[in-house]
Short mmCIF file of C-alpha atoms in Angstrom, two decimals:
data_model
loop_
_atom_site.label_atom_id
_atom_site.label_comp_id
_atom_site.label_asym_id
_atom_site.label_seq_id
_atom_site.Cartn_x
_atom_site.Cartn_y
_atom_site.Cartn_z
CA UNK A 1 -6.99 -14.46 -34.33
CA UNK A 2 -5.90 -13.94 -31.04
CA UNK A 3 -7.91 -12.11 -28.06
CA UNK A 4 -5.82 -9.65 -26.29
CA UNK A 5 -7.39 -9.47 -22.74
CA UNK A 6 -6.63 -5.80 -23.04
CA UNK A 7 -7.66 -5.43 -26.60
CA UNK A 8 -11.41 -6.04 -28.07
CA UNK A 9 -11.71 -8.78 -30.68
CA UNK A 10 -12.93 -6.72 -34.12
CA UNK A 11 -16.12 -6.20 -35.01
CA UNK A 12 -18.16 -5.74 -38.52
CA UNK A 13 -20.46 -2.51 -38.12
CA UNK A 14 -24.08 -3.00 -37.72
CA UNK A 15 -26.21 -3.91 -40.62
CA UNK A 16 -28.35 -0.78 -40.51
CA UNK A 17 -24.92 1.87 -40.52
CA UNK A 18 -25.37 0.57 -44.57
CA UNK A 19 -28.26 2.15 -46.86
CA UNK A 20 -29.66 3.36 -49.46
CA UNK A 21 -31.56 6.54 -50.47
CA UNK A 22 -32.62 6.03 -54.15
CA UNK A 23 -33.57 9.98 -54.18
CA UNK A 24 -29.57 10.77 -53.38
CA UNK A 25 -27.06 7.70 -54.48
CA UNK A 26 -24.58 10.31 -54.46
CA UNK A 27 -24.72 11.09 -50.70
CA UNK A 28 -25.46 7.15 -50.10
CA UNK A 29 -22.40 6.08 -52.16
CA UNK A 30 -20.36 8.64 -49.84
CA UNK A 31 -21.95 7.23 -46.60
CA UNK A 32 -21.36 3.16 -48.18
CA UNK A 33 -17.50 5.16 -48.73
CA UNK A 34 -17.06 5.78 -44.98
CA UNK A 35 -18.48 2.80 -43.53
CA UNK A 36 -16.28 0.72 -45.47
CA UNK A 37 -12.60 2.97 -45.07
CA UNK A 38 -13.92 2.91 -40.74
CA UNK A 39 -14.36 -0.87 -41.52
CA UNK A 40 -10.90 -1.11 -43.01
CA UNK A 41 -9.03 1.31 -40.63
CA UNK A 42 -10.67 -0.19 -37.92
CA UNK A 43 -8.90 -3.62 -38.57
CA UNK A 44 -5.67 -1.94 -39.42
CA UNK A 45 -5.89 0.21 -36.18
CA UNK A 46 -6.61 -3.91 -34.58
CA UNK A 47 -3.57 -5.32 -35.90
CA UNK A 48 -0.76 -2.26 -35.41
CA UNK A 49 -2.08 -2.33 -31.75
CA UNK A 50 -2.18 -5.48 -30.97
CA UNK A 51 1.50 -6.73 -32.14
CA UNK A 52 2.78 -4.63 -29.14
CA UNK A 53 1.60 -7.44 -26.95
CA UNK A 54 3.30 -9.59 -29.67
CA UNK A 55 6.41 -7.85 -29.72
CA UNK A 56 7.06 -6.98 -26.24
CA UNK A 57 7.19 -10.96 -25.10
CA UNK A 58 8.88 -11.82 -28.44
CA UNK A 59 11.57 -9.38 -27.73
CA UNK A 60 11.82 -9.77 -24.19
CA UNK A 61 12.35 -13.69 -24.51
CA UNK A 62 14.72 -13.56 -27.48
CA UNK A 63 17.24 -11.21 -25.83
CA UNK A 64 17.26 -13.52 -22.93
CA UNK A 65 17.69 -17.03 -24.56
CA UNK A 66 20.91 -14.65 -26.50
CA UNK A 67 22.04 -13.02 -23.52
CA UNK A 68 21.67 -16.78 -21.52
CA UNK A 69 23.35 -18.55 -24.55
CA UNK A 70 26.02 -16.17 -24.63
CA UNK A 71 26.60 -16.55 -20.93
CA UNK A 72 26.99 -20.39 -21.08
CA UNK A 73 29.70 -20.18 -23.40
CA UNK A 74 31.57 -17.52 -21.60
CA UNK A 75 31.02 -18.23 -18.12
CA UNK A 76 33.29 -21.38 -18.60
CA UNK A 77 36.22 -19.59 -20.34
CA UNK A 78 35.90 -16.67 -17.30
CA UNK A 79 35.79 -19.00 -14.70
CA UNK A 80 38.54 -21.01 -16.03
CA UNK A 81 40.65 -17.56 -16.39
CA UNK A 82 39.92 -17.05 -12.41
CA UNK A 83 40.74 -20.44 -11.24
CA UNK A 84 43.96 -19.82 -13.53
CA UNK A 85 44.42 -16.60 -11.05
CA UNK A 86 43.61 -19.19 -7.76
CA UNK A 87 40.51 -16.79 -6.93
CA UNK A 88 37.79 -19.77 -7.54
CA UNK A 89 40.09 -23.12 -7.41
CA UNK A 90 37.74 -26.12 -7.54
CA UNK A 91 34.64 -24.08 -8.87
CA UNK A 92 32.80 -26.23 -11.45
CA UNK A 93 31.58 -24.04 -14.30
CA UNK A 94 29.58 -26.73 -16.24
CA UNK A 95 26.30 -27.02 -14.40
CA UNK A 96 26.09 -23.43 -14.34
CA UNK A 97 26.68 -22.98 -17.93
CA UNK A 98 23.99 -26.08 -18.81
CA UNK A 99 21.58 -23.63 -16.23
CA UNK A 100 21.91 -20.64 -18.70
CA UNK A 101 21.29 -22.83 -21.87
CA UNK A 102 18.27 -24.95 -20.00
CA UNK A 103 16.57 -21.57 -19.38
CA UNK A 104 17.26 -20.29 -22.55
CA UNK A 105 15.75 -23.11 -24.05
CA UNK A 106 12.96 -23.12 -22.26
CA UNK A 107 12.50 -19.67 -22.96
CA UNK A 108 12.26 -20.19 -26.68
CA UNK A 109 9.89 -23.01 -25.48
CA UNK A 110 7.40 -20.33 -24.22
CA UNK A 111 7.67 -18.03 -27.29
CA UNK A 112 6.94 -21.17 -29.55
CA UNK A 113 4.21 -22.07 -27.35
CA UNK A 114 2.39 -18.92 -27.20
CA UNK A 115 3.25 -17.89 -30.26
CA UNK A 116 4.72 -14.54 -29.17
CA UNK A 117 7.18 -13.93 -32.50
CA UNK A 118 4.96 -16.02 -35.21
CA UNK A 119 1.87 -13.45 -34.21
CA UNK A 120 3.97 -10.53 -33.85
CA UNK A 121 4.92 -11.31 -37.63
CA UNK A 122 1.32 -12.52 -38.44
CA UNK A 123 -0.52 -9.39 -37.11
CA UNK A 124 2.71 -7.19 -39.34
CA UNK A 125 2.55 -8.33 -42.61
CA UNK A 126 -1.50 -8.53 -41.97
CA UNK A 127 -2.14 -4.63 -41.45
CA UNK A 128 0.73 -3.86 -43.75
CA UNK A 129 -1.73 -5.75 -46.49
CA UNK A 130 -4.99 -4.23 -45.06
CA UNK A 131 -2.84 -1.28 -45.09
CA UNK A 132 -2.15 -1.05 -49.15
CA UNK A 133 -5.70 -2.64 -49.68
CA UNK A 134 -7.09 0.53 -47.91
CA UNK A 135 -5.12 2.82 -50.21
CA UNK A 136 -5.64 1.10 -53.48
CA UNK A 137 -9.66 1.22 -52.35
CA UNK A 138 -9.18 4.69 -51.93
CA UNK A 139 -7.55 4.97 -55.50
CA UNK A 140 -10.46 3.16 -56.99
CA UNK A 141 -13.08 5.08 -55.64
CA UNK A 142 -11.75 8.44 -56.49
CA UNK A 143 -11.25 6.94 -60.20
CA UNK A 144 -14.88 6.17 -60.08
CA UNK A 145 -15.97 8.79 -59.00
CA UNK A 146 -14.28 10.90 -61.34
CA UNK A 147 -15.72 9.11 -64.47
CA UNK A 148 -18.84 9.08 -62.86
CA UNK A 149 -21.93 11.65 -64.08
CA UNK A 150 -23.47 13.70 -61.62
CA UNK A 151 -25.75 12.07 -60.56
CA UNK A 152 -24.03 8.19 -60.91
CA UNK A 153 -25.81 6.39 -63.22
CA UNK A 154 -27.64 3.09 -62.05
CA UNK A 155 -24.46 0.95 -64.08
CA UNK A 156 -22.03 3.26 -62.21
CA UNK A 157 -23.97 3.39 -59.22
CA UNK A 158 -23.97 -0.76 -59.41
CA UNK A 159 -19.63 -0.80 -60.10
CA UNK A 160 -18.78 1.52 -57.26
CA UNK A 161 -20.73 -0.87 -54.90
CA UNK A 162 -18.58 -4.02 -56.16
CA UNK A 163 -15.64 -2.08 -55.58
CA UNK A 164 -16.92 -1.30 -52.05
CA UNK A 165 -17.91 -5.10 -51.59
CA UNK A 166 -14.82 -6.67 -53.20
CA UNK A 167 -12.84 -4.71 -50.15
CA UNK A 168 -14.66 -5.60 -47.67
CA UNK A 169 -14.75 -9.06 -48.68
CA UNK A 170 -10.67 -9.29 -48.78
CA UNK A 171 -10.24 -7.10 -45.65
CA UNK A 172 -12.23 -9.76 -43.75
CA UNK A 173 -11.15 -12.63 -45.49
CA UNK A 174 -7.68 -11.67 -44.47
CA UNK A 175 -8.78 -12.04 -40.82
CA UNK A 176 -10.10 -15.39 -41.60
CA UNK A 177 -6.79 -16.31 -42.84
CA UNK A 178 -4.87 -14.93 -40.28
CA UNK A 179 -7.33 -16.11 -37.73
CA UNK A 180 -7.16 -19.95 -39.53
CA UNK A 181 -3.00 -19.25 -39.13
CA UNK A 182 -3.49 -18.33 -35.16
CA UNK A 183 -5.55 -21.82 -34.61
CA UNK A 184 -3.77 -23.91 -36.70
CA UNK A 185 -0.43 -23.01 -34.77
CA UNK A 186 -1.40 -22.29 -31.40
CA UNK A 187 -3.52 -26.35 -32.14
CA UNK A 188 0.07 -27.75 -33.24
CA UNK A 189 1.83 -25.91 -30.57
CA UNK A 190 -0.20 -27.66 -28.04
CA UNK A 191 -0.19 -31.20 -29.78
CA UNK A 192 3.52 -30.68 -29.78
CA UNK A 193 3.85 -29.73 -25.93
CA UNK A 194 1.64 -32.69 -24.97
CA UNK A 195 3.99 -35.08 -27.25
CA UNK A 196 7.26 -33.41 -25.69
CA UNK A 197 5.39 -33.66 -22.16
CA UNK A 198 4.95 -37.49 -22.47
CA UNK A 199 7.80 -38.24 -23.90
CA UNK A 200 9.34 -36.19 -21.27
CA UNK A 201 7.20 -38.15 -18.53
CA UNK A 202 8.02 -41.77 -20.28
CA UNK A 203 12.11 -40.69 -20.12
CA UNK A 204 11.49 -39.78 -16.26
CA UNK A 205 9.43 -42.99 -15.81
CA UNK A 206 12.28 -45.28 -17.54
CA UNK A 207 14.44 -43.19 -14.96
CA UNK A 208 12.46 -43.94 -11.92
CA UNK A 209 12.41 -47.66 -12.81
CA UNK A 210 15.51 -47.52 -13.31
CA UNK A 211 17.21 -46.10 -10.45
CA UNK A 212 14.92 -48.79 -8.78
CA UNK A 213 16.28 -51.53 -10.44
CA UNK A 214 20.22 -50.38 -9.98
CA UNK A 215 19.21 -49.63 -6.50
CA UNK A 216 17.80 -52.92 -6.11
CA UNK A 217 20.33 -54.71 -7.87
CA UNK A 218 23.45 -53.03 -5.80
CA UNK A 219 21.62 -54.47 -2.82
CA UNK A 220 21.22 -57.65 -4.08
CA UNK A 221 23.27 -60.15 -1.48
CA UNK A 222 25.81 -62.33 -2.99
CA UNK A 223 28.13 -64.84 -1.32
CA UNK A 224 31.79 -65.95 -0.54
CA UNK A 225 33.42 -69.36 -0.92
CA UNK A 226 36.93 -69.49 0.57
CA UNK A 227 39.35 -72.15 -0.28
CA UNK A 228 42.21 -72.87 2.44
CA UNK A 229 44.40 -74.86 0.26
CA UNK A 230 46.50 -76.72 2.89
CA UNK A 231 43.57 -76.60 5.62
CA UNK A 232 44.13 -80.68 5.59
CA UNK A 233 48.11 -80.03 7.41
CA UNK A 234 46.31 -78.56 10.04
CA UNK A 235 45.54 -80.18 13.81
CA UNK A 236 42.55 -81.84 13.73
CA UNK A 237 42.34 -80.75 10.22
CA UNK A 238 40.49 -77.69 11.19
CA UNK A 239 40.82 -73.97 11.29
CA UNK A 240 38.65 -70.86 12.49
CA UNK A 241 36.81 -67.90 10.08
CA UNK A 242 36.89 -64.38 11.45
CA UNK A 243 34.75 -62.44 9.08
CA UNK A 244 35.10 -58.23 9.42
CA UNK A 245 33.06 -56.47 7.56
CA UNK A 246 30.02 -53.63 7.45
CA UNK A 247 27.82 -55.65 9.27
CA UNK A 248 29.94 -56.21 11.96
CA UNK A 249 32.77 -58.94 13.31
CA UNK A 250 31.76 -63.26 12.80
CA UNK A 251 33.54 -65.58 13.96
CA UNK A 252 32.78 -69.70 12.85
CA UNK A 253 34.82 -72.75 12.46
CA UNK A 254 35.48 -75.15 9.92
CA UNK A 255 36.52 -78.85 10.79
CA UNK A 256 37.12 -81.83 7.78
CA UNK A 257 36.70 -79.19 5.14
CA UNK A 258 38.96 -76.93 3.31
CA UNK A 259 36.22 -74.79 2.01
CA UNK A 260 33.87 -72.37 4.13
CA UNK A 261 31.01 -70.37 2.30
CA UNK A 262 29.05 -67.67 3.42
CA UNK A 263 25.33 -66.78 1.84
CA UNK A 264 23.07 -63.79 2.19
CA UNK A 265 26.03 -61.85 2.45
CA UNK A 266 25.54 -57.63 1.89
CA UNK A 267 27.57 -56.27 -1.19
CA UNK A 268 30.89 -54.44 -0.10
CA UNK A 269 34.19 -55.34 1.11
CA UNK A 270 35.51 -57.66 3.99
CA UNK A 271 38.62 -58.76 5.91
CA UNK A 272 38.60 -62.18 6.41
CA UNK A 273 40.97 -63.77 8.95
CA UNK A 274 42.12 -67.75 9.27
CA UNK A 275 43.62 -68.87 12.24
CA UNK A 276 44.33 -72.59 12.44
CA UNK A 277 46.69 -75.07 14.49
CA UNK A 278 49.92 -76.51 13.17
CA UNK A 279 51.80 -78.73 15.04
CA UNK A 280 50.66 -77.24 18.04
CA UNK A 281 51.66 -73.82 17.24
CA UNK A 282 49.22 -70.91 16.29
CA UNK A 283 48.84 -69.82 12.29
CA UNK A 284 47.01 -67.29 10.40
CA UNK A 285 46.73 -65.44 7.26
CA UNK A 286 44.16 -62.98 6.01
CA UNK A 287 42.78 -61.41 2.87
CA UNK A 288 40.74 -58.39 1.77
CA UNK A 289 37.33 -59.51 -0.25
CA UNK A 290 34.92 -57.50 -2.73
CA UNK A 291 31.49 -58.77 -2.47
CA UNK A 292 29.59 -57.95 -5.63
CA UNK A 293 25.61 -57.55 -6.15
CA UNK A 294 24.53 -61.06 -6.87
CA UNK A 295 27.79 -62.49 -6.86
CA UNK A 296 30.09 -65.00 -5.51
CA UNK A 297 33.27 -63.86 -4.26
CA UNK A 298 35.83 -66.93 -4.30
CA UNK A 299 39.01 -66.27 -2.56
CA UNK A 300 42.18 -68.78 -1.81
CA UNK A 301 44.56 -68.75 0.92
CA UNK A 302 47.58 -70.90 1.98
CA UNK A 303 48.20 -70.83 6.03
CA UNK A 304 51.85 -70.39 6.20
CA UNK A 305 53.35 -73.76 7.89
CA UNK A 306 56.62 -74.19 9.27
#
């Protein structure tokens, strides 16, 4: 059973408020009467006062997550409405409406957790039992004590004390239970918050790593290989590489080949500019080149000849 910081836990009378006067059973059996009905009541009283702190949360945080779940599906359809009208063009509803239903959730998450709605129904249906146990006590003992002589005799005397003890027994074994029920929840609750925690933390771990790896991948250098295909009709069978690109502007030249590479080269795109000698007169071509992560871009050009 819970402890309300504003509410005292319940507590069994002291041994000596029961006794026994073997000149008078009749007044003792009256005094064993009230002790047990302020035992009972006292536990009802418990329970009816406590579920306000119970019902107040429970109801607070279930008219929110409704409210907040309502409001994701209609903020959407509203805003859409208004953008229909020009008032909120370009206005993205989604992340507002996965807001609402992210709180709500959470929400729920706290009255799960603290067991706000499963107490507020424990600590009901527990004084409505103490409740009818109280009455049909009362029933009893009036019974009894209508077929008892005056004075009770010691069989009598012996019955109406069962009766008293058999109460008192199921009025505090129904706090056990709902006491064991309080534990037993509020134990899984938390087992279940650490296991959604770590799985949480794992999934934001594999996230991390990740993003790392992407980011470390999309950095990755890669490479170019260009092909001139006629770079062998040029003077001196040669020709020059201007290279444009994020890094800045390169300029190299290429004699007896028809093939210039480039390593270590940043991911991203480049112009790249050949400019070559034919027949004495100046030729060039260029091309645009995508340099993936860990790749090698391979592009072919023909120098135009006349």
């Amino acid at each position: 059973m819970a402890e309300n910081k504003n509410i005292r836990n319940i507590r069994p009378e002291e041994p000596d408020r029961i006794g026994w006067d073997s000149s008078d059973p009749a007044q003792s059996l009256q005094e064993l009467r009230n002790v047990v009905e302020l035992e009972g009541q006292k536990a009802i009283d418990w329970y009816w006062k406590a579920k306000r702190w119970k019902r107040i949360p429970s109801q607070g945080i279930q008219f929110c997550a409704l409210l907040l779940t309502a409001a994701a599906g209609l903020v959407p359809i509203i805003v859409q409405l208004v953008k229909n009208a020009r008032v909120l063009a370009g206005f993205d509803s989604g992340p507002l409406a996965s807001l609402f239903v992210g709180i709500a959730a959470a929400l729920l998450g706290l009255d799960k957790a603290f067991g706000y709605s499963s107490g507020w129904t424990r600590y009901v249906l527990t004084a409505s039992s103490m409740t009818k146990l109280l009455h049909e006590f009362r029933m009893d003992w009036v019974a009894l004590s209508a077929a008892a002589a005056v004075p009770p005799t010691p069989e009598q005397q012996t019955v109406m004390i069962q009766r008293a003890k058999e109460f008192v027994s199921t009025i505090q074994g129904l706090i056990a239970q709902e006491t064991k029920e309080w534990a037993t929840e509020f134990q899984s609750n938390m087992a279940q918050m650490e296991k959604d925690l770590k799985t949480q933390l794992d999934s934001l771990k594999a996230q991390v790593e990740k993003g790392a790896k992407d980011k470390e991948a999309a950095t990755s250098p890669g490479a170019i290989e260009l092909t001139v295909a006629n770079a062998d009709k040029t003077d001196s069978f040669s020709f020059e590489v201007v290279l444009e690109g994020q890094s800045g502007k390169s300029t190299e030249s290429v004699s007896n080949a028809n093939v210039w590479t480039r390593i270590n080269t940043l991911p991203g795109q480049y112009r790249i500019t050949i400019n070559a000698k034919s027949r004495g007169n100046i030729t060039s071509t260029s091309t645009i080149v995508y340099v993936k992560p860990g790749d090698t871009a391979k592009p072919s050009v023909t120098l135009p000849m006349g």
